[in-house]
mmCIF file of C-alpha atoms in Angstrom:
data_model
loop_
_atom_site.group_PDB
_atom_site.id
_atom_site.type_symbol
_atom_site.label_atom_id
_atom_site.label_comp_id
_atom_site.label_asym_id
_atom_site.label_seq_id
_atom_site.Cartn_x
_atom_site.Cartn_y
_atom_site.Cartn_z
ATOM 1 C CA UNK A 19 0.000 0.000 0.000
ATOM 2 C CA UNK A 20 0.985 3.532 -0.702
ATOM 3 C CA UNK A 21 -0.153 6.996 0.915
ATOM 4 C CA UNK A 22 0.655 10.362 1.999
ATOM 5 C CA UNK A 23 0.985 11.642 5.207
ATOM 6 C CA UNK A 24 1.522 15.084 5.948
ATOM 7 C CA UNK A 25 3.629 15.864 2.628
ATOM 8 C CA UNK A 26 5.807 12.474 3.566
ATOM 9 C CA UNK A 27 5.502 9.071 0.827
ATOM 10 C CA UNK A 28 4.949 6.172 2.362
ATOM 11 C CA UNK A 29 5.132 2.416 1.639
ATOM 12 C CA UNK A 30 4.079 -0.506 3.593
ATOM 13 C CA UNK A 31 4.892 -4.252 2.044
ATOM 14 C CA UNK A 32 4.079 -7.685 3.233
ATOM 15 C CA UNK A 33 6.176 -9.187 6.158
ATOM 16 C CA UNK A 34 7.433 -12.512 4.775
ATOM 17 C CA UNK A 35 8.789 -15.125 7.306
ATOM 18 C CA UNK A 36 10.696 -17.736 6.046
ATOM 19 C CA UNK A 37 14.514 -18.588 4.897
ATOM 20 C CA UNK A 38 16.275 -16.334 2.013
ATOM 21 C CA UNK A 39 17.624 -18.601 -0.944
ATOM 22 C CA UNK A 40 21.197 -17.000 0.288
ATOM 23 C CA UNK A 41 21.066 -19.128 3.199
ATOM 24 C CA UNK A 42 20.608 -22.559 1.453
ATOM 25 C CA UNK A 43 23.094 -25.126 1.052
ATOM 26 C CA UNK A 44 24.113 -25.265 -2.498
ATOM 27 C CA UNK A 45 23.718 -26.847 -4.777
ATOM 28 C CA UNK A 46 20.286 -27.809 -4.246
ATOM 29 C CA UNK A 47 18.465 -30.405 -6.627
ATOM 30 C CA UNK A 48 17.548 -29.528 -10.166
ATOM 31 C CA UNK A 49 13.969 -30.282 -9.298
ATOM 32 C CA UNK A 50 13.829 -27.355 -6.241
ATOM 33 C CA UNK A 51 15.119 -25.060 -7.998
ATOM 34 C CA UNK A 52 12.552 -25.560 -11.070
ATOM 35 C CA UNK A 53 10.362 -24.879 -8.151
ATOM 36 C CA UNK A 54 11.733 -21.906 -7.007
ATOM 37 C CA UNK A 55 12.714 -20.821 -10.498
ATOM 38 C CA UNK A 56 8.869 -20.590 -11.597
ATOM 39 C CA UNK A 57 8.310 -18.826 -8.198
ATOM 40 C CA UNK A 58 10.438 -16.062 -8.885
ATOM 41 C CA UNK A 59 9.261 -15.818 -12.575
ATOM 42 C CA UNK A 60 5.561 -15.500 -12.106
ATOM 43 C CA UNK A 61 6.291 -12.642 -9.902
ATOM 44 C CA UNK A 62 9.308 -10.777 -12.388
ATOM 45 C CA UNK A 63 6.801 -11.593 -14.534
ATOM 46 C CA UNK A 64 3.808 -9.618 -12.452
ATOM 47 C CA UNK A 65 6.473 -6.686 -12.086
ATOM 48 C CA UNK A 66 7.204 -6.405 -15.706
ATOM 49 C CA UNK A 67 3.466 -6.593 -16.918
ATOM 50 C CA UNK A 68 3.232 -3.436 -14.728
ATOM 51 C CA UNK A 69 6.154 -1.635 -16.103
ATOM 52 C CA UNK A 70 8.216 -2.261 -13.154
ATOM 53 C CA UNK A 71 11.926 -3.674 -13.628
ATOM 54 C CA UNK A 72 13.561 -4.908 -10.395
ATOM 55 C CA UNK A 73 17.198 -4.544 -11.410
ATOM 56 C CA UNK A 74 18.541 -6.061 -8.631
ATOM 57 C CA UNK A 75 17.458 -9.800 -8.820
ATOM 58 C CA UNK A 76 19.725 -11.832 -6.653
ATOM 59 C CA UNK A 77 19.665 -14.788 -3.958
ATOM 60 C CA UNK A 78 19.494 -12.607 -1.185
ATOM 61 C CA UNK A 79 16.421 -10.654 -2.447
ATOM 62 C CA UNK A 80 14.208 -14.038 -2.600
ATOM 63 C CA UNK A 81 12.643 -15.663 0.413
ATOM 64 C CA UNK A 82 11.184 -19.117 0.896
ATOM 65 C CA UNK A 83 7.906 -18.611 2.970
ATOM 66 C CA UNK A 84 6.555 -21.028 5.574
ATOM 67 C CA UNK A 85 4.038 -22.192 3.164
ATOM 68 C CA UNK A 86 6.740 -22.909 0.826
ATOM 69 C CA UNK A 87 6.331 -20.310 -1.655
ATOM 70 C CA UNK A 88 8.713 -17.822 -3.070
ATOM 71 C CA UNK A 89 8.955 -14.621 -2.767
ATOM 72 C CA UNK A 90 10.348 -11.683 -4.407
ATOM 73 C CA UNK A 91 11.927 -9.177 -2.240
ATOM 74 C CA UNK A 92 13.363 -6.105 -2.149
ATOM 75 C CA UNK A 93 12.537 -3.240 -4.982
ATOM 76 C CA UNK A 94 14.516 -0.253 -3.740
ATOM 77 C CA UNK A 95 16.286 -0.093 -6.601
ATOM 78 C CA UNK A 96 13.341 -0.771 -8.759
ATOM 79 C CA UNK A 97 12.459 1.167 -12.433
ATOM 80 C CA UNK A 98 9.376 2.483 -14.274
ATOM 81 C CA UNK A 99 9.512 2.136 -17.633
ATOM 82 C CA UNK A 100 6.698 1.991 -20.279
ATOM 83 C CA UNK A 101 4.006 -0.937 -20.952
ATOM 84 C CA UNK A 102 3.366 -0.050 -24.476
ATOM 85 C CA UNK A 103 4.541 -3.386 -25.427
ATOM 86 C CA UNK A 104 4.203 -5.817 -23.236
ATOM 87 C CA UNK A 105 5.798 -8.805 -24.878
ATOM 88 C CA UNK A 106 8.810 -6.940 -25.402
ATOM 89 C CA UNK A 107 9.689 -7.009 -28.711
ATOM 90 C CA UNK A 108 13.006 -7.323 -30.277
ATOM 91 C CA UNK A 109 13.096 -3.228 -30.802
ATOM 92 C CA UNK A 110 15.773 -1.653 -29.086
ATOM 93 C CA UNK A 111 13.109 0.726 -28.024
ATOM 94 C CA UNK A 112 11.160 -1.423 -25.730
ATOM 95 C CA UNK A 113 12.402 0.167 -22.289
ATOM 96 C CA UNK A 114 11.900 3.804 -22.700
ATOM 97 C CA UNK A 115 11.827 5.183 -19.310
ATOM 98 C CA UNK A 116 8.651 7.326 -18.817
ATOM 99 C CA UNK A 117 9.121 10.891 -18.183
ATOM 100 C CA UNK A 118 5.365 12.003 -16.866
ATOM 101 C CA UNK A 119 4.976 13.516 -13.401
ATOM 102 C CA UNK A 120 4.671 10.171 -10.697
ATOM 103 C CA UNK A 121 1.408 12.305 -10.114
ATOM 104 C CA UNK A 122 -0.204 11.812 -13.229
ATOM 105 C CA UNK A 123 0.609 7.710 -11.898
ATOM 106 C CA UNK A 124 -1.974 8.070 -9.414
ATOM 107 C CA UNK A 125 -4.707 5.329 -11.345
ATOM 108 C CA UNK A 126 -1.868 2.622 -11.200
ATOM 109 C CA UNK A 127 -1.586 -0.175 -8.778
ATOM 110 C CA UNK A 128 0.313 0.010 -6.001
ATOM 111 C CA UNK A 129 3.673 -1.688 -6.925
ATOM 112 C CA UNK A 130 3.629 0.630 -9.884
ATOM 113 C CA UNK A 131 2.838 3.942 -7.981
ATOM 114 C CA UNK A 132 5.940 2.827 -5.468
ATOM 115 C CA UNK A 133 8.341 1.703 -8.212
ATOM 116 C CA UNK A 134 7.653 5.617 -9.709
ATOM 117 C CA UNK A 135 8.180 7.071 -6.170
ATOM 118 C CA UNK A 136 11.271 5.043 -5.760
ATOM 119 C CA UNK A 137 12.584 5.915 -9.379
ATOM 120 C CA UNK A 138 11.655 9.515 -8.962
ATOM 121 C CA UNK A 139 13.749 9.646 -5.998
ATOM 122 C CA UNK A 140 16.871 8.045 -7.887
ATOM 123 C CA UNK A 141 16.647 10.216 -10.363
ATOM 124 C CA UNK A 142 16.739 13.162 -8.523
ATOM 125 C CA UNK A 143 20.163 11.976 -6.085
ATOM 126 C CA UNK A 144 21.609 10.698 -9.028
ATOM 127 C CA UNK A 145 22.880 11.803 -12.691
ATOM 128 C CA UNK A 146 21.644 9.901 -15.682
ATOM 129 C CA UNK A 147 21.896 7.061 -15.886
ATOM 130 C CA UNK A 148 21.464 6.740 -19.825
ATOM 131 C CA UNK A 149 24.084 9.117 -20.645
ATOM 132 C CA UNK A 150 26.267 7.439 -23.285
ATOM 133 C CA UNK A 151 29.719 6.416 -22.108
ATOM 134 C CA UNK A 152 32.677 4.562 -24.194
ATOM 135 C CA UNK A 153 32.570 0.891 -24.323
ATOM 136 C CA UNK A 154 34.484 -0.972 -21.242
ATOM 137 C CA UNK A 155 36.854 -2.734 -24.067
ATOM 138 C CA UNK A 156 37.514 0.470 -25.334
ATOM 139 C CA UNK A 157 38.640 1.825 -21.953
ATOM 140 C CA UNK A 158 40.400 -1.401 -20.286
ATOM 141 C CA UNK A 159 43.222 0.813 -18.661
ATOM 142 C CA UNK A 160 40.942 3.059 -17.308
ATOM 143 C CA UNK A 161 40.380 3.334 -13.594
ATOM 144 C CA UNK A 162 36.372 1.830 -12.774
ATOM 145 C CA UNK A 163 35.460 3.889 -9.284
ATOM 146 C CA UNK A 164 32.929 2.343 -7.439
ATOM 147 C CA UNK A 165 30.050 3.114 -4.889
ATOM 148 C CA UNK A 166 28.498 0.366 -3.299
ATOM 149 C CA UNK A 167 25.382 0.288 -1.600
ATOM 150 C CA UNK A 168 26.639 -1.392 1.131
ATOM 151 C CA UNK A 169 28.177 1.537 2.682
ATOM 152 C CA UNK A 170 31.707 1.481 1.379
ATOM 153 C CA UNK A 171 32.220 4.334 -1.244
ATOM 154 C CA UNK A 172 35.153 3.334 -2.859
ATOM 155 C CA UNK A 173 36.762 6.645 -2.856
ATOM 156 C CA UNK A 174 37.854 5.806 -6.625
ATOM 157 C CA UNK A 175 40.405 3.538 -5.787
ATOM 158 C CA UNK A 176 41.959 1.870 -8.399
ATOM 159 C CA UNK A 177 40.549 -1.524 -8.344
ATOM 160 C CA UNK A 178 43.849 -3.054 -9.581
ATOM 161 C CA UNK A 179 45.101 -2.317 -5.972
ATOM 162 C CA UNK A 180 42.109 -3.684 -3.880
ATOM 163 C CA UNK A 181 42.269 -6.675 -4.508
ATOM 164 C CA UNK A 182 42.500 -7.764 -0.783
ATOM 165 C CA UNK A 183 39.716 -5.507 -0.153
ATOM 166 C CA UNK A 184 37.210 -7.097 -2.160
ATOM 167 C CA UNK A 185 38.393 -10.458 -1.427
ATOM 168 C CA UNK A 186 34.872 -11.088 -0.286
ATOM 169 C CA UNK A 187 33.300 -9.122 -3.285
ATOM 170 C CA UNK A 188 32.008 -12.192 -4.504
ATOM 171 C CA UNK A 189 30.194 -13.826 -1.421
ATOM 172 C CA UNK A 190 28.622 -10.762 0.178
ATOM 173 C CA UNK A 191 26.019 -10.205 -2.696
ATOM 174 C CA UNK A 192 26.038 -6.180 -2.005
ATOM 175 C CA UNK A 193 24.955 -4.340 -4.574
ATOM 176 C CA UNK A 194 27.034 -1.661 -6.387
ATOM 177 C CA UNK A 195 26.741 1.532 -8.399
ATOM 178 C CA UNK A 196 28.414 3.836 -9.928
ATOM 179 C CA UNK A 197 26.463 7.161 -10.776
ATOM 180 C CA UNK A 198 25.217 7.103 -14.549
ATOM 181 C CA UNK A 199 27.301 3.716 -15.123
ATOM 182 C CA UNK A 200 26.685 1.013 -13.135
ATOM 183 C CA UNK A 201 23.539 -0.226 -10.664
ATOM 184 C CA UNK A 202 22.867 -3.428 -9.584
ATOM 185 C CA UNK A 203 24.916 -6.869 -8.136
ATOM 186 C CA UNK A 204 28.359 -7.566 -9.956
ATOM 187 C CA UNK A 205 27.511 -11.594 -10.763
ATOM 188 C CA UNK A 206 23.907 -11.136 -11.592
ATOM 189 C CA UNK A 207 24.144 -7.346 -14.131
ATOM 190 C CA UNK A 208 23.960 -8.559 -17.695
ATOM 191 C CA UNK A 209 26.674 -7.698 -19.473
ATOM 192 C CA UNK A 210 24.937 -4.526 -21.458
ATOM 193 C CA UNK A 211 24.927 -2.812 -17.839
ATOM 194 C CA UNK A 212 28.671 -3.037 -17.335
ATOM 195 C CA UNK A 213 28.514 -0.273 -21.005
ATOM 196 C CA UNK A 214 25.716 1.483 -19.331
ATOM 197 C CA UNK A 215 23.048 0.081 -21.215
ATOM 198 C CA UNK A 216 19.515 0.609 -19.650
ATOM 199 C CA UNK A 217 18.257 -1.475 -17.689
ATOM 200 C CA UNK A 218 15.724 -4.000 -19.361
ATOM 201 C CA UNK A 219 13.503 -6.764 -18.795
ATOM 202 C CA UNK A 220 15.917 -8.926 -20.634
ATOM 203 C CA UNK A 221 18.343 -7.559 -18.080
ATOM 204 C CA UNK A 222 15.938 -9.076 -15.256
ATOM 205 C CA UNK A 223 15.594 -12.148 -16.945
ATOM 206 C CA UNK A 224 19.375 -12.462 -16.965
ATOM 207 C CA UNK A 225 19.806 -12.052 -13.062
ATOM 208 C CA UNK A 226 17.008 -14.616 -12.936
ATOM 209 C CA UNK A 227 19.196 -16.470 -14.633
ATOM 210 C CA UNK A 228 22.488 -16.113 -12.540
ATOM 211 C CA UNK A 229 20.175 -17.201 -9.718
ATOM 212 C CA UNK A 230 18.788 -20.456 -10.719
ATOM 213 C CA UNK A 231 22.199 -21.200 -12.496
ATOM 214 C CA UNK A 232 24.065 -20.919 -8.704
ATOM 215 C CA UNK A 233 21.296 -22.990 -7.074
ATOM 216 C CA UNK A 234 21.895 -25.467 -9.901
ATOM 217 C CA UNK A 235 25.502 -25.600 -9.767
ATOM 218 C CA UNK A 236 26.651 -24.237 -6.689
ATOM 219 C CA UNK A 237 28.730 -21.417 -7.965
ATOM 220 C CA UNK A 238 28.305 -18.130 -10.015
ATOM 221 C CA UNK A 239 28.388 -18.326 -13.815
ATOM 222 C CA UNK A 240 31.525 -16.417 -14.282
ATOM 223 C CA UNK A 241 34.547 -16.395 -12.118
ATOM 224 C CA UNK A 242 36.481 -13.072 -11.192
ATOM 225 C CA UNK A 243 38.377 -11.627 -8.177
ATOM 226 C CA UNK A 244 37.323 -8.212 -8.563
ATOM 227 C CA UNK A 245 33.959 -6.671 -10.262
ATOM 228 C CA UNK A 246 36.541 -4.782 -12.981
ATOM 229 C CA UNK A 247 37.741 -8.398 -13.839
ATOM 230 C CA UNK A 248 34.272 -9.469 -14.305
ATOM 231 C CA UNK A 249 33.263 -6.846 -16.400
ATOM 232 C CA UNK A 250 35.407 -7.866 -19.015
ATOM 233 C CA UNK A 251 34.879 -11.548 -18.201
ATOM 234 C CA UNK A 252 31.276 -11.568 -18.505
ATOM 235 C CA UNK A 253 31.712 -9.650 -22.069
ATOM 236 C CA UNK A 254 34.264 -11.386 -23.344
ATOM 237 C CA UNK A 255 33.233 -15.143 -22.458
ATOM 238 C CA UNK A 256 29.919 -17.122 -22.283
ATOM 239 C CA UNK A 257 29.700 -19.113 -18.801
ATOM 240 C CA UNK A 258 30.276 -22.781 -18.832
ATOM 241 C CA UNK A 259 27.068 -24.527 -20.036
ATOM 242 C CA UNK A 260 24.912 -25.539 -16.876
ATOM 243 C CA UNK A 261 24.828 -29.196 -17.985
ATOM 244 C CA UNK A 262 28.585 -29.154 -17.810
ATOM 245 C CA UNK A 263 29.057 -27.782 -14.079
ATOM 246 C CA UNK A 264 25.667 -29.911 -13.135
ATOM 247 C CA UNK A 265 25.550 -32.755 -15.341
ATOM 248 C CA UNK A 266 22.587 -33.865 -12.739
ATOM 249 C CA UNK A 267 20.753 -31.167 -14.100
ATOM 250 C CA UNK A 268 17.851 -31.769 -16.736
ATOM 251 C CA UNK A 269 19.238 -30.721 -20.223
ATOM 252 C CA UNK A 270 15.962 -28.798 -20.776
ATOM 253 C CA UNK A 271 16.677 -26.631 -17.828
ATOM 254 C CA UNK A 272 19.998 -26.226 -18.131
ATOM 255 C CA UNK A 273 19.246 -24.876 -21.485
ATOM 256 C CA UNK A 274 16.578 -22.460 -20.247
ATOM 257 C CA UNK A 275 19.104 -21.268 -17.737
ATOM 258 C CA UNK A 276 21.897 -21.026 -20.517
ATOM 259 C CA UNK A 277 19.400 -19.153 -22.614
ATOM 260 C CA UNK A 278 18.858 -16.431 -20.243
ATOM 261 C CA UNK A 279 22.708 -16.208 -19.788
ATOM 262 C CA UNK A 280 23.037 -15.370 -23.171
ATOM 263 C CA UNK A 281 25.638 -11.860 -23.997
ATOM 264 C CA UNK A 282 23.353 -10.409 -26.621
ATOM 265 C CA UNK A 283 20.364 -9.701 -24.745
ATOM 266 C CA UNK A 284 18.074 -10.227 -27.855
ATOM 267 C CA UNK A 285 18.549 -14.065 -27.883
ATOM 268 C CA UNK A 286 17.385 -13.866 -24.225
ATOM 269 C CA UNK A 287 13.691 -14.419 -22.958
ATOM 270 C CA UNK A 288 11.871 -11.282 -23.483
ATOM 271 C CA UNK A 289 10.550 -10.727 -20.372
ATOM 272 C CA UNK A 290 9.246 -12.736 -16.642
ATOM 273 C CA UNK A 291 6.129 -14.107 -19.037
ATOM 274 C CA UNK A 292 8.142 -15.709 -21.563
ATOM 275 C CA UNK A 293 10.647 -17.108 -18.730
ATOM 276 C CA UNK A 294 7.705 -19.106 -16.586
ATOM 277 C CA UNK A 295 5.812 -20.160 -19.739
ATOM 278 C CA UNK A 296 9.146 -21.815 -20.715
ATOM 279 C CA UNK A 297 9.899 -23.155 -17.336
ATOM 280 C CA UNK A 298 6.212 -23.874 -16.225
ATOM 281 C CA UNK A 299 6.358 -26.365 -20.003
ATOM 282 C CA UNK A 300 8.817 -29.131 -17.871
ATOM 283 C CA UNK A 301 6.371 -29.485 -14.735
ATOM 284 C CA UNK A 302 3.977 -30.143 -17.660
ATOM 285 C CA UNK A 303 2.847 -33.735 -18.375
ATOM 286 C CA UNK A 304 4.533 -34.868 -21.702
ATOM 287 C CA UNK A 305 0.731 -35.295 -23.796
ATOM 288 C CA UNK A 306 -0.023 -31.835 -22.563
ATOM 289 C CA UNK A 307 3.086 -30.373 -24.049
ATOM 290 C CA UNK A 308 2.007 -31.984 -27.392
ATOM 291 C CA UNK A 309 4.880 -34.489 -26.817
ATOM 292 C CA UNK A 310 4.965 -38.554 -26.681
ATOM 293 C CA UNK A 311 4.135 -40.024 -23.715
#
């Protein structure tokens, strides 16, 4: 629910008891994390048909309820951007973010009045985030500076020399940004956000896909000791096909997870809908997929 009170926004979300995906022991079985995997999609999915992009999709920001369903958490660093299309299409256009007062939002539901809020209030601490910057191959001896949202700023340290520092980049799961470059969770931002890129639904559907690839497998994707390392890693390189690191895994997930993982974001999954029809099609019986029996 959203309201006003005395000139202040507020927002008040459901309490969800139960145990975050971070704390599981990995891997788990192919089979759970179908499970989960479907969770999480119906409710990108729910998100996206609203407009809404989470951008910050990780283990940490899911939660197992009591009653064993899953739950996506966590949309502070969520987007608005226009439903025209719904589907997504393949046009480059498909994530224009909306530039109408958050007033004129006032019909919308209320994950989509909060995600404007919550945007609006980005926008106005921080620069844009659109503005066009040179390709990270093009710049590899330049110096990345980084803000995290964890609380340590960085202070532009060249990341070449920290790597003791971030030692524990990699298992912390905090979020990073750098104003008008980067936003988001070093293993689970598509490689299009390391340029800059908006953020997109196929974006989502990628950090989706870093999740269910880690409960499959037990590790990240990609491997790097520092998020600059990673950058170039996760631009440079496609990660190991799942049914490699999990040969336990079912081929037909492992290539729905692979698929998500994919560098050119236009031979990803559109959006959450396309993502849970695909993975909702294995908990299907064989005749009702149209296929032997």
């Amino acid at each position: 629910r959203v309201g006003e009170i005395k000139g202040r926004l507020y927002l008040v979300t459901e309490y969800v008891r139960g145990e975050n995906l971070a704390d599981l022991e990995l891997p788990i079985p192919w089979t759970r994390a179908l499970e989960v995997g479907i969770g999480l999609a119906r409710g990108l999915a729910a998100a996206h048909r609203q407009g809404v992009l989470h951008r910050d999709l990780k283990l940490s920001n899911a939660v197992i309820d009591e009653g064993g369903q899953v739950k996506l958490l966590d949309f502070g660093l969520a987007k608005l951007v226009d439903v025209g299309d719904r589907a997504e299409s393949s046009s480059p256009s498909h994530a224009r973010e909306r530039t109408e007062d958050p007033v004129a939002l006032a019909g919308k539901n209320a994950l989509t009045m909060a995600a404007s809020r919550i945007s609006d209030t980005l926008r106005a601490e921080q620069t844009d985030a659109t503005a066009p910057t040179p390709k990270l191959k093009e710049r590899r001896e330049a110096t990345p500076r980084l803000v995290t949202t964890s609380g340590d700023t960085g202070d532009g340290e060249d990341l070449r020399t920290r790597r003791e520092r971030f030692g524990a980049w990699n298992r912390s799961g905090a979020s990073i940004t750098r104003v008008g470059t980067v936003m988001g969770t070093p293993h689970y931002m598509a490689p299009e956000l390391w340029l800059a890129d908006p953020a997109s639904r196929r974006s989502d559907v990628y950090a989706l896909g870093v999740v269910l690839y880690i409960l499959v497998a037990g590790r990240p994707p990609h491997d790097a000791e520092t998020p600059f390392e990673l950058a170039m890693e996760v631009q440079e390189n496609d990660p190991p096909p799942l049914i490699d690191v999990a040969p336990a895994c079912d081929p037909r997930l492992a290539a729905i997870i692979d698929r998500c993982l994919h560098r050119d974001p236009y031979e990803r999954f559109a959006a959450g809908d396309e993502l849970r029809t695909a993975l909702e099609m294995l908990q299907m019986p064989a005749r009702a997929r149209g296929g032997k029996v």
